[in-house]
């Protein structure tokens, strides 16, 4: 099919006004199916392109800043697939959650007295807006990942902010407007710092296209400065330590389906940026900075975990957990070895799955119980067994316990870190590796403790009447839970793409014995597969 | 040609008024004015499109240079004039002296256009005055409104002082080089005796002050927020989006080109002013209560961004194109924002941010116009404002090789744009996320038209900015490029 | 060294300029301003530019100053004779003025123009006329537009609406 | 011609500074108008002086334009002051301070 | 033959796949509550057991089945099963004991509303355990390893409502300010996290080895020793092995990660029997059995991993003594058994450790493994019996029992049988033979540490005999406790457990005795089997002559007299003391302890678990939480939140006010600024 990627990126955008109209005319159910259909189609496009071994499209754009390209390669495809798959799944999930939220806001605005007809009308009006913004949001994220040009990357990077801002400001919790502004503001600050880095790189290279930059020889001083700027800019998106100011608020306040998209999928794009922009485009700076990424990642992961321990608000806890998980990604990135990098990318996938489940769980609890305060929860496992099961699977995914995909991400990640440590004989790396492993215990602690406080133990008064969520909410969770287990047992679905790509970047000369042996095996294993 | 059309119509309008003896027909005069502007703009655009315009004739020696630089500014300013006229449909409906009003707009437009085309200091000065004097009147056109009058008086005092300073500066330049022709001045400055350089620089400073007053550069900006807030909103659109840009047109012609000849580090001075300007503008815009005042400060901030391009012009080939691009974009963005204010003022009789609560529901199209323009002003892609900022900041970073301080301009610029998002976002928040409970209001059709056009412009050139970038590149005078 | 006429004119001009600003009565101030404007005209004569001097006297002294004087007359008496200003700001203004004078004067004096005199004949005012029509005709057109705009604008502004409304009502 | 160019320039600078002082200090709108006129005249003086010493007709031309423009300006300015006076019964500019912040 | 091998390989795969499949069918059986899930579980466990048994003949003949399939192709990893004698025997032990316990649990868990969840996790556990046993590489094994951990977590916290009766510990009792009273969900979490610490070390070890060897496979690690040489050169070999052993420490509840096992007793007793006595805690031992030969075989290349074995031996010894000592004073029957479990596993570790330190690797290896088998049987039996007691009495405290021997005769008999095995009653119990083999191998190892470890082993044996007697005495002898009398007065008379419950532990007790009677022969054949296995697979040659393997047990011929004597003496002393205090009740233990401040202090220390638990809580729970709270309050909230959000807001607001304050609205001041600015710009340009 022609222009598969172009379609995948722009169909949601072009159809978002249609979604608005459908929502207004035919209500939430129709628009949910509409969104699902659109996103599912686009997911299929992306997945097909990925199965084809990637795709690349180029279109004329600006003379000064290069062309408009879309490329799906081994690095981008896991990100792209997760973005759209999760978006599609969450479109279904949105239905009950957002209906609940609309109704709540309607009551807020009109008191309890509003008539049912008026409420239905209200919900209809809002659902169109919601899905229109939702589609644009998804599209922005995908565009970022597929971009082949610095400026294009930046454009999409910002495009996803705008719908995100509105989604939070319209339907968030708490001081939602202020938080939406905070979100917009801080991520924009990050983005502009990123832009400075882009400009420095692009202008020194004389081109903004990735391909051109990779080929260009740039003054190493500029590269380093630019890489630091890019790292900081992406660090804000990634909510790495010291730049995570906005994240707990935003993820706590965003409407849950959006949190579930923001947290795992969107902030991970920061990591994608680090892969694509720093590791791939600025390898010299990357090798210089990688140790610092490593340490930064470690600090982030421990800090996020420690803060997560202290939270009482369920969604804030998950938000801090996301910070911690982004620390893993950074950690893997800093490992600078093929498997470590592959593991970091796998972590993105796995975090998307796990955190997606957990945020959905939080949404279920918000809808069914009406509180997010962990201290007011407890013993819900008996009342909502499927949710509890999914949540446990999600928690295990985050904690990296086999047979969930979390383990597959983590072992590669940590192994990669160790391999580099061994290779360089660097004590710092050994120590960070060890502490990183210890941090996994921390991760597990806060996750299990959260699960225990929410689902186990004594049930507070008043929760006895809690019911299990409807299938709109359960099915997405179960789908993700199933997928995380499948992926945990058979990770080749993604690793098959990631590892060869990463080894292509790292070059065969720098491999540790473990990786080399592994890859030799992989080559042997892949050869017949390639023939077939 | 443009002058002829506009000037003739401008003079003719009051005469027609006298002849008809029947005042109050707002639409009639507006239509005539609009027709004149449309003719003018189509003339300029067709000229540009046909490629009959020379790239840059700054150094040609003619009194009026019919070049792309002028055409570029002319397009920007004529668009603004059209905005003003169209939005005045709504605004002037209940007000008096429409004939004079539109004629003044046209005269001012002539002035602006001629400032852009002027290639001789004498013409420049007279055009400058032609641009300014009608706007003094326009600013005070609401005779019953004390703030309109206050704005006009402040504006007038500054304007008069500034034009006196410009004359003074011209006199120095003339005295040093013996000619008023810009090309001659440049040549003369380049060959200046070292002992005379301080005077040349003094002239430069006076030019900066004189033009900077219009551009709203710190510290010559202080009249600006008051004048913008107090003037009738369509006039503010003209001031902010139009005459301000004429200041840049003059600055590009005179300050940059003229001073490039002097081999002193004047660029640094401009850079300092640029940083001060953008910082003061953006900081002061925070927590404003009136939307027009906030936008006034924001336009001070934007003057700072544009000045970046002028400051690094000698070091980067993309600097001046960046400035030009931002001039055009800012004209549209700010123009539509003020036009939207016209809408709120006519429909709701307020531009107070707190009273704009729920605007998204009450006046959806106006609110969309404001939102998109604010986002574009903040430089959020994919809107046109992003690209011009991008080119500007890029130029600043690019200039870093020759001038080590230049990247700091870019850093200051991006930090300021980030800051600006905070107060733009605040307005958006008021419009969409808070509700005053008012009923939906009918939006003036003229405003809708302007908003539709500008939103289309901002989005279209945001997604595909190539034509504008190329236009700006070819319009920028090549003489400065390293 | 400057000749006595120049010195006398300088003193006249500057002192009357200061007087125009500082005299308690606005009327006297306006008259002192006329003195300044006349002094400038005198300078123009000294500079062998009689045409400009005449223009100065005709336009400035003859019309502008008179216009101002009439306006002054329009204003209430006590406003004419009371002078309001903040002592602190005045002090600051004087300071600024002196600093500016000193620094600008220093720039001027130390720049290369000191000591320039000329023996060349003055420009014939016919050349000016030729300039107007040949070279600066666009400016002339613009000037016409300026004047027409200013006149219509000033008229609209100055028109008393209350009386007009009364007329229309009647 | 016995006078030096610099003498005229100095007088002009002095007038310029007086004018700016007047603008910065005086609160009476009419006096501010006076000050503006002083500045314009300083500029004109400079212009004509340079024109004499260059010598060239351009300076004088511009001076003429400048005088005419000044007239137009004064007309508008006076009109504005009159409007203000009608509204406030006062011409103290410091009292026109509602726009601020 | 190839076909036959294929069948065997399929059986080896199915051994662990079948239980998983059974687990996955459980949710589908939810509709038919009641007995159906139980039957399905029995079917699954039985199928698995039969499959395991089908592997037995080949393994006993010294054969091995090794099959692989592609797994993570991207990294070149393969999944596989390795059914060598070690794995097959272990697999059978696991399979058959699980089958018995599953049968027991159908009775024990009857009527529980969450029975489906129970069976799911039990079957999941069995599958994971078999996966550990049959994996041919470390990574795959780790899946099972975490799987059993997960099942353990889920089952310890099975009664997730945290009712009072499901807790362990004495309510209100604190040790160093830490409450010694644990809810099931807390206990599950504690177990999972503590074992995770071990797992983390294990992962680190695995990765280190993988980094050098490029493989996780057990077979591959043996063949080529280049990796070990490289690691040895860097001094990383022993650390890597010790890190791997860390996993075993965690899973087998060895010192210092022993504390979770006691709280694990909050789970249903069937779970305690299966997971926390018979199988899962043996996974660590199994891991050492897997790795020990690899490490020892490196000795042939001159790479001695002595320090690794020393660590193993000492950890085992310390754990054995530490936990046994606490078992002497604890009032809860399941906790006593748990202490005993940890302590006995310490023996096994000790055996494997000294095996590596001696020339006679096979001796220690066999001894350890023999003890593993016998302990699995008698401890499972004891736990199930304890479950019956709990079931009947409704209290976990032994002080609430007493005098039950007349009411529960079968249980009484089986507890004696299994208890004697635990105590190491001479000649007729498996426990005696296996413990004696350990004593002997320790004594004969010739290591410099042999004597201290031997002494510890003997002391531990005394204590073991004592606490076992104490338990039996407190439960079955003496007067009935108030609790029991209250029950009787309420009409809930004490009665024997139902058939489905007593049969399983009866069978195990009987088998214990049966094997015990011909214990030496059993040991010899095991020795023979492992001798061949180690020789063939690892090239470890033991200098014992082949002639020393008589077909029939010549009683006592292969025994070491010192070890034998020590063993007998320990048994005698221990049971004697226990009898005096608790069966004969000649001395009142409470008064005895109170009589002397030293005893009082010791009692307190023992009852407070040597303060280790409390110390761990202080160091790893309380302080980190305290630290985290501090950081949260004084950094996250202040520096990050307030500092960057509010602070920035305030700073900008302040700046805005300053700038806006300058905008006074008065034209003069504007013009003044204009003039000053002009001057400034002029000067700036001129500078």
PDB file of C-alpha atoms in Angstrom, chain B residues 41-196:
ATOM      1  CA  UNK B  41      -2.812  44.431  -1.980  1.00  0.00           C
ATOM      2  CA  UNK B  42      -3.689  42.594  -5.129  1.00  0.00           C
ATOM      3  CA  UNK B  43      -1.429  44.896  -7.053  1.00  0.00           C
ATOM      4  CA  UNK B  44       1.496  44.230  -4.775  1.00  0.00           C
ATOM      5  CA  UNK B  45       0.891  40.528  -4.580  1.00  0.00           C
ATOM      6  CA  UNK B  46       0.504  40.202  -8.307  1.00  0.00           C
ATOM      7  CA  UNK B  47       3.721  42.084  -8.781  1.00  0.00           C
ATOM      8  CA  UNK B  48       5.486  39.754  -6.421  1.00  0.00           C
ATOM      9  CA  UNK B  49       3.885  36.730  -7.925  1.00  0.00           C
ATOM     10  CA  UNK B  50       4.822  37.683 -11.415  1.00  0.00           C
ATOM     11  CA  UNK B  51       8.357  38.113 -10.278  1.00  0.00           C
ATOM     12  CA  UNK B  52       8.704  41.556 -11.752  1.00  0.00           C
ATOM     13  CA  UNK B  53      10.019  42.959  -8.520  1.00  0.00           C
ATOM     14  CA  UNK B  54      13.716  43.239  -8.056  1.00  0.00           C
ATOM     15  CA  UNK B  55      15.127  41.424  -5.099  1.00  0.00           C
ATOM     16  CA  UNK B  56      16.532  44.325  -3.194  1.00  0.00           C
ATOM     17  CA  UNK B  57      17.247  47.788  -4.382  1.00  0.00           C
ATOM     18  CA  UNK B  58      18.378  49.324  -1.184  1.00  0.00           C
ATOM     19  CA  UNK B  59      21.445  50.645  -2.816  1.00  0.00           C
ATOM     20  CA  UNK B  60      19.883  51.725  -6.054  1.00  0.00           C
ATOM     21  CA  UNK B  61      19.892  55.429  -5.306  1.00  0.00           C
ATOM     22  CA  UNK B  62      16.260  55.985  -6.162  1.00  0.00           C
ATOM     23  CA  UNK B  63      14.110  57.865  -3.752  1.00  0.00           C
ATOM     24  CA  UNK B  64      11.572  55.083  -3.692  1.00  0.00           C
ATOM     25  CA  UNK B  65      12.802  51.564  -4.133  1.00  0.00           C
ATOM     26  CA  UNK B  66      10.368  49.238  -5.781  1.00  0.00           C
ATOM     27  CA  UNK B  67      11.883  46.094  -4.351  1.00  0.00           C
ATOM     28  CA  UNK B  68      10.871  42.898  -2.681  1.00  0.00           C
ATOM     29  CA  UNK B  69      11.829  44.130   0.736  1.00  0.00           C
ATOM     30  CA  UNK B  70       9.334  46.913   0.388  1.00  0.00           C
ATOM     31  CA  UNK B  71       6.770  44.645  -1.160  1.00  0.00           C
ATOM     32  CA  UNK B  72       7.163  42.179   1.649  1.00  0.00           C
ATOM     33  CA  UNK B  73       6.495  44.759   4.300  1.00  0.00           C
ATOM     34  CA  UNK B  74       3.792  46.282   2.172  1.00  0.00           C
ATOM     35  CA  UNK B  75       1.964  42.971   2.060  1.00  0.00           C
ATOM     36  CA  UNK B  76       2.242  42.556   5.791  1.00  0.00           C
ATOM     37  CA  UNK B  77       1.005  46.041   6.469  1.00  0.00           C
ATOM     38  CA  UNK B  78      -1.751  45.961   3.943  1.00  0.00           C
ATOM     39  CA  UNK B  79      -3.022  42.735   5.430  1.00  0.00           C
ATOM     40  CA  UNK B  80      -3.160  44.484   8.752  1.00  0.00           C
ATOM     41  CA  UNK B  81      -4.898  47.461   7.229  1.00  0.00           C
ATOM     42  CA  UNK B  82      -7.462  45.115   5.760  1.00  0.00           C
ATOM     43  CA  UNK B  83      -7.919  43.493   9.141  1.00  0.00           C
ATOM     44  CA  UNK B  84      -8.416  46.861  10.723  1.00  0.00           C
ATOM     45  CA  UNK B  85     -10.870  47.971   8.111  1.00  0.00           C
ATOM     46  CA  UNK B  86     -12.858  44.792   8.221  1.00  0.00           C
ATOM     47  CA  UNK B  87     -12.971  44.678  11.950  1.00  0.00           C
ATOM     48  CA  UNK B  88     -14.055  48.286  11.934  1.00  0.00           C
ATOM     49  CA  UNK B  89     -17.213  47.191  10.132  1.00  0.00           C
ATOM     50  CA  UNK B  90     -18.299  45.907  13.431  1.00  0.00           C
ATOM     51  CA  UNK B  91     -16.634  48.431  15.618  1.00  0.00           C
ATOM     52  CA  UNK B  92     -17.698  51.616  13.848  1.00  0.00           C
ATOM     53  CA  UNK B  93     -21.287  50.637  13.447  1.00  0.00           C
ATOM     54  CA  UNK B  94     -22.514  52.873  16.206  1.00  0.00           C
ATOM     55  CA  UNK B  95     -19.786  55.446  16.037  1.00  0.00           C
ATOM     56  CA  UNK B  96     -19.384  58.683  14.210  1.00  0.00           C
ATOM     57  CA  UNK B  97     -17.283  60.079  11.412  1.00  0.00           C
ATOM     58  CA  UNK B  98     -16.715  56.842   9.566  1.00  0.00           C
ATOM     59  CA  UNK B  99     -15.504  58.645   6.496  1.00  0.00           C
ATOM     60  CA  UNK B 100     -12.687  60.347   8.328  1.00  0.00           C
ATOM     61  CA  UNK B 101     -11.937  57.212  10.221  1.00  0.00           C
ATOM     62  CA  UNK B 102     -11.452  55.073   7.143  1.00  0.00           C
ATOM     63  CA  UNK B 103      -9.629  57.798   5.362  1.00  0.00           C
ATOM     64  CA  UNK B 104      -7.174  58.044   8.221  1.00  0.00           C
ATOM     65  CA  UNK B 105      -6.662  54.326   8.122  1.00  0.00           C
ATOM     66  CA  UNK B 106      -5.932  54.503   4.452  1.00  0.00           C
ATOM     67  CA  UNK B 107      -3.573  57.413   4.886  1.00  0.00           C
ATOM     68  CA  UNK B 108      -1.745  55.638   7.610  1.00  0.00           C
ATOM     69  CA  UNK B 109      -1.550  52.586   5.400  1.00  0.00           C
ATOM     70  CA  UNK B 110      -0.037  54.683   2.677  1.00  0.00           C
ATOM     71  CA  UNK B 111       2.467  55.936   5.174  1.00  0.00           C
ATOM     72  CA  UNK B 112       3.394  52.465   6.276  1.00  0.00           C
ATOM     73  CA  UNK B 113       3.753  51.197   2.775  1.00  0.00           C
ATOM     74  CA  UNK B 114       5.877  54.126   1.816  1.00  0.00           C
ATOM     75  CA  UNK B 115       8.089  53.668   4.845  1.00  0.00           C
ATOM     76  CA  UNK B 116       8.702  50.211   3.548  1.00  0.00           C
ATOM     77  CA  UNK B 117       9.465  51.393   0.063  1.00  0.00           C
ATOM     78  CA  UNK B 118      11.361  54.539   0.994  1.00  0.00           C
ATOM     79  CA  UNK B 119      14.931  54.607  -0.063  1.00  0.00           C
ATOM     80  CA  UNK B 120      15.716  58.126   0.896  1.00  0.00           C
ATOM     81  CA  UNK B 121      15.737  59.593   4.359  1.00  0.00           C
ATOM     82  CA  UNK B 122      13.553  62.507   3.383  1.00  0.00           C
ATOM     83  CA  UNK B 123      10.879  60.282   1.938  1.00  0.00           C
ATOM     84  CA  UNK B 124      11.273  57.968   4.847  1.00  0.00           C
ATOM     85  CA  UNK B 125      10.721  60.772   7.287  1.00  0.00           C
ATOM     86  CA  UNK B 126       7.680  62.166   5.547  1.00  0.00           C
ATOM     87  CA  UNK B 127       6.208  58.710   5.116  1.00  0.00           C
ATOM     88  CA  UNK B 128       6.899  58.053   8.750  1.00  0.00           C
ATOM     89  CA  UNK B 129       4.939  61.113   9.694  1.00  0.00           C
ATOM     90  CA  UNK B 130       2.167  60.211   7.306  1.00  0.00           C
ATOM     91  CA  UNK B 131       1.953  56.896   9.037  1.00  0.00           C
ATOM     92  CA  UNK B 132       2.059  58.381  12.518  1.00  0.00           C
ATOM     93  CA  UNK B 133      -0.090  61.459  12.467  1.00  0.00           C
ATOM     94  CA  UNK B 134      -3.313  59.747  11.405  1.00  0.00           C
ATOM     95  CA  UNK B 135      -2.769  57.135  14.064  1.00  0.00           C
ATOM     96  CA  UNK B 136      -2.532  59.819  16.748  1.00  0.00           C
ATOM     97  CA  UNK B 137      -5.951  60.883  15.688  1.00  0.00           C
ATOM     98  CA  UNK B 138      -7.217  57.347  15.417  1.00  0.00           C
ATOM     99  CA  UNK B 139      -5.935  56.488  18.863  1.00  0.00           C
ATOM    100  CA  UNK B 140      -7.951  59.331  20.260  1.00  0.00           C
ATOM    101  CA  UNK B 141     -10.927  58.721  18.034  1.00  0.00           C
ATOM    102  CA  UNK B 142     -13.186  57.766  20.865  1.00  0.00           C
ATOM    103  CA  UNK B 143     -13.629  61.261  22.060  1.00  0.00           C
ATOM    104  CA  UNK B 144     -15.924  60.325  24.887  1.00  0.00           C
ATOM    105  CA  UNK B 145     -13.588  57.729  26.226  1.00  0.00           C
ATOM    106  CA  UNK B 146     -10.985  59.146  28.613  1.00  0.00           C
ATOM    107  CA  UNK B 147      -8.639  56.244  28.131  1.00  0.00           C
ATOM    108  CA  UNK B 148      -8.700  56.642  24.390  1.00  0.00           C
ATOM    109  CA  UNK B 149      -7.696  60.232  24.818  1.00  0.00           C
ATOM    110  CA  UNK B 150      -5.085  59.398  27.378  1.00  0.00           C
ATOM    111  CA  UNK B 151      -3.647  56.801  25.071  1.00  0.00           C
ATOM    112  CA  UNK B 152      -3.594  59.276  22.232  1.00  0.00           C
ATOM    113  CA  UNK B 153      -1.844  61.936  24.247  1.00  0.00           C
ATOM    114  CA  UNK B 154       0.813  59.578  25.493  1.00  0.00           C
ATOM    115  CA  UNK B 155       1.266  58.209  22.062  1.00  0.00           C
ATOM    116  CA  UNK B 156       1.413  61.634  20.606  1.00  0.00           C
ATOM    117  CA  UNK B 157       4.008  62.940  22.997  1.00  0.00           C
ATOM    118  CA  UNK B 158       6.259  60.035  22.353  1.00  0.00           C
ATOM    119  CA  UNK B 159       5.609  60.123  18.650  1.00  0.00           C
ATOM    120  CA  UNK B 160       6.434  63.764  18.374  1.00  0.00           C
ATOM    121  CA  UNK B 161       9.599  63.349  20.359  1.00  0.00           C
ATOM    122  CA  UNK B 162      10.558  60.339  18.330  1.00  0.00           C
ATOM    123  CA  UNK B 163      10.042  62.045  15.018  1.00  0.00           C
ATOM    124  CA  UNK B 164      12.077  64.977  16.249  1.00  0.00           C
ATOM    125  CA  UNK B 165      14.825  62.573  17.166  1.00  0.00           C
ATOM    126  CA  UNK B 166      14.592  60.944  13.787  1.00  0.00           C
ATOM    127  CA  UNK B 167      15.038  64.325  12.168  1.00  0.00           C
ATOM    128  CA  UNK B 168      17.952  64.888  14.414  1.00  0.00           C
ATOM    129  CA  UNK B 169      19.455  61.584  13.475  1.00  0.00           C
ATOM    130  CA  UNK B 170      18.848  62.220   9.832  1.00  0.00           C
ATOM    131  CA  UNK B 171      20.532  65.550  10.208  1.00  0.00           C
ATOM    132  CA  UNK B 172      23.598  63.944  11.683  1.00  0.00           C
ATOM    133  CA  UNK B 173      23.710  61.269   9.043  1.00  0.00           C
ATOM    134  CA  UNK B 174      23.211  63.835   6.390  1.00  0.00           C
ATOM    135  CA  UNK B 175      25.809  66.089   7.851  1.00  0.00           C
ATOM    136  CA  UNK B 176      28.342  63.310   7.955  1.00  0.00           C
ATOM    137  CA  UNK B 177      27.748  61.982   4.493  1.00  0.00           C
ATOM    138  CA  UNK B 178      26.273  64.899   2.670  1.00  0.00           C
ATOM    139  CA  UNK B 179      23.361  63.027   1.254  1.00  0.00           C
ATOM    140  CA  UNK B 180      19.968  61.757   2.299  1.00  0.00           C
ATOM    141  CA  UNK B 181      19.969  58.864  -0.036  1.00  0.00           C
ATOM    142  CA  UNK B 182      20.263  55.660   1.956  1.00  0.00           C
ATOM    143  CA  UNK B 183      22.746  54.181  -0.446  1.00  0.00           C
ATOM    144  CA  UNK B 184      24.775  57.330  -0.255  1.00  0.00           C
ATOM    145  CA  UNK B 185      24.595  57.322   3.505  1.00  0.00           C
ATOM    146  CA  UNK B 186      25.811  53.770   3.635  1.00  0.00           C
ATOM    147  CA  UNK B 187      28.650  54.508   1.269  1.00  0.00           C
ATOM    148  CA  UNK B 188      29.510  57.629   3.168  1.00  0.00           C
ATOM    149  CA  UNK B 189      29.444  55.911   6.507  1.00  0.00           C
ATOM    150  CA  UNK B 190      31.728  53.237   5.213  1.00  0.00           C
ATOM    151  CA  UNK B 191      34.237  55.833   4.192  1.00  0.00           C
ATOM    152  CA  UNK B 192      33.891  57.887   7.332  1.00  0.00           C
ATOM    153  CA  UNK B 193      36.819  59.514   8.994  1.00  0.00           C
ATOM    154  CA  UNK B 194      37.575  57.844  12.308  1.00  0.00           C
ATOM    155  CA  UNK B 195      37.093  61.055  14.214  1.00  0.00           C
ATOM    156  CA  UNK B 196      33.537  61.292  12.955  1.00  0.00           C
TER     157      UNK B 196
END
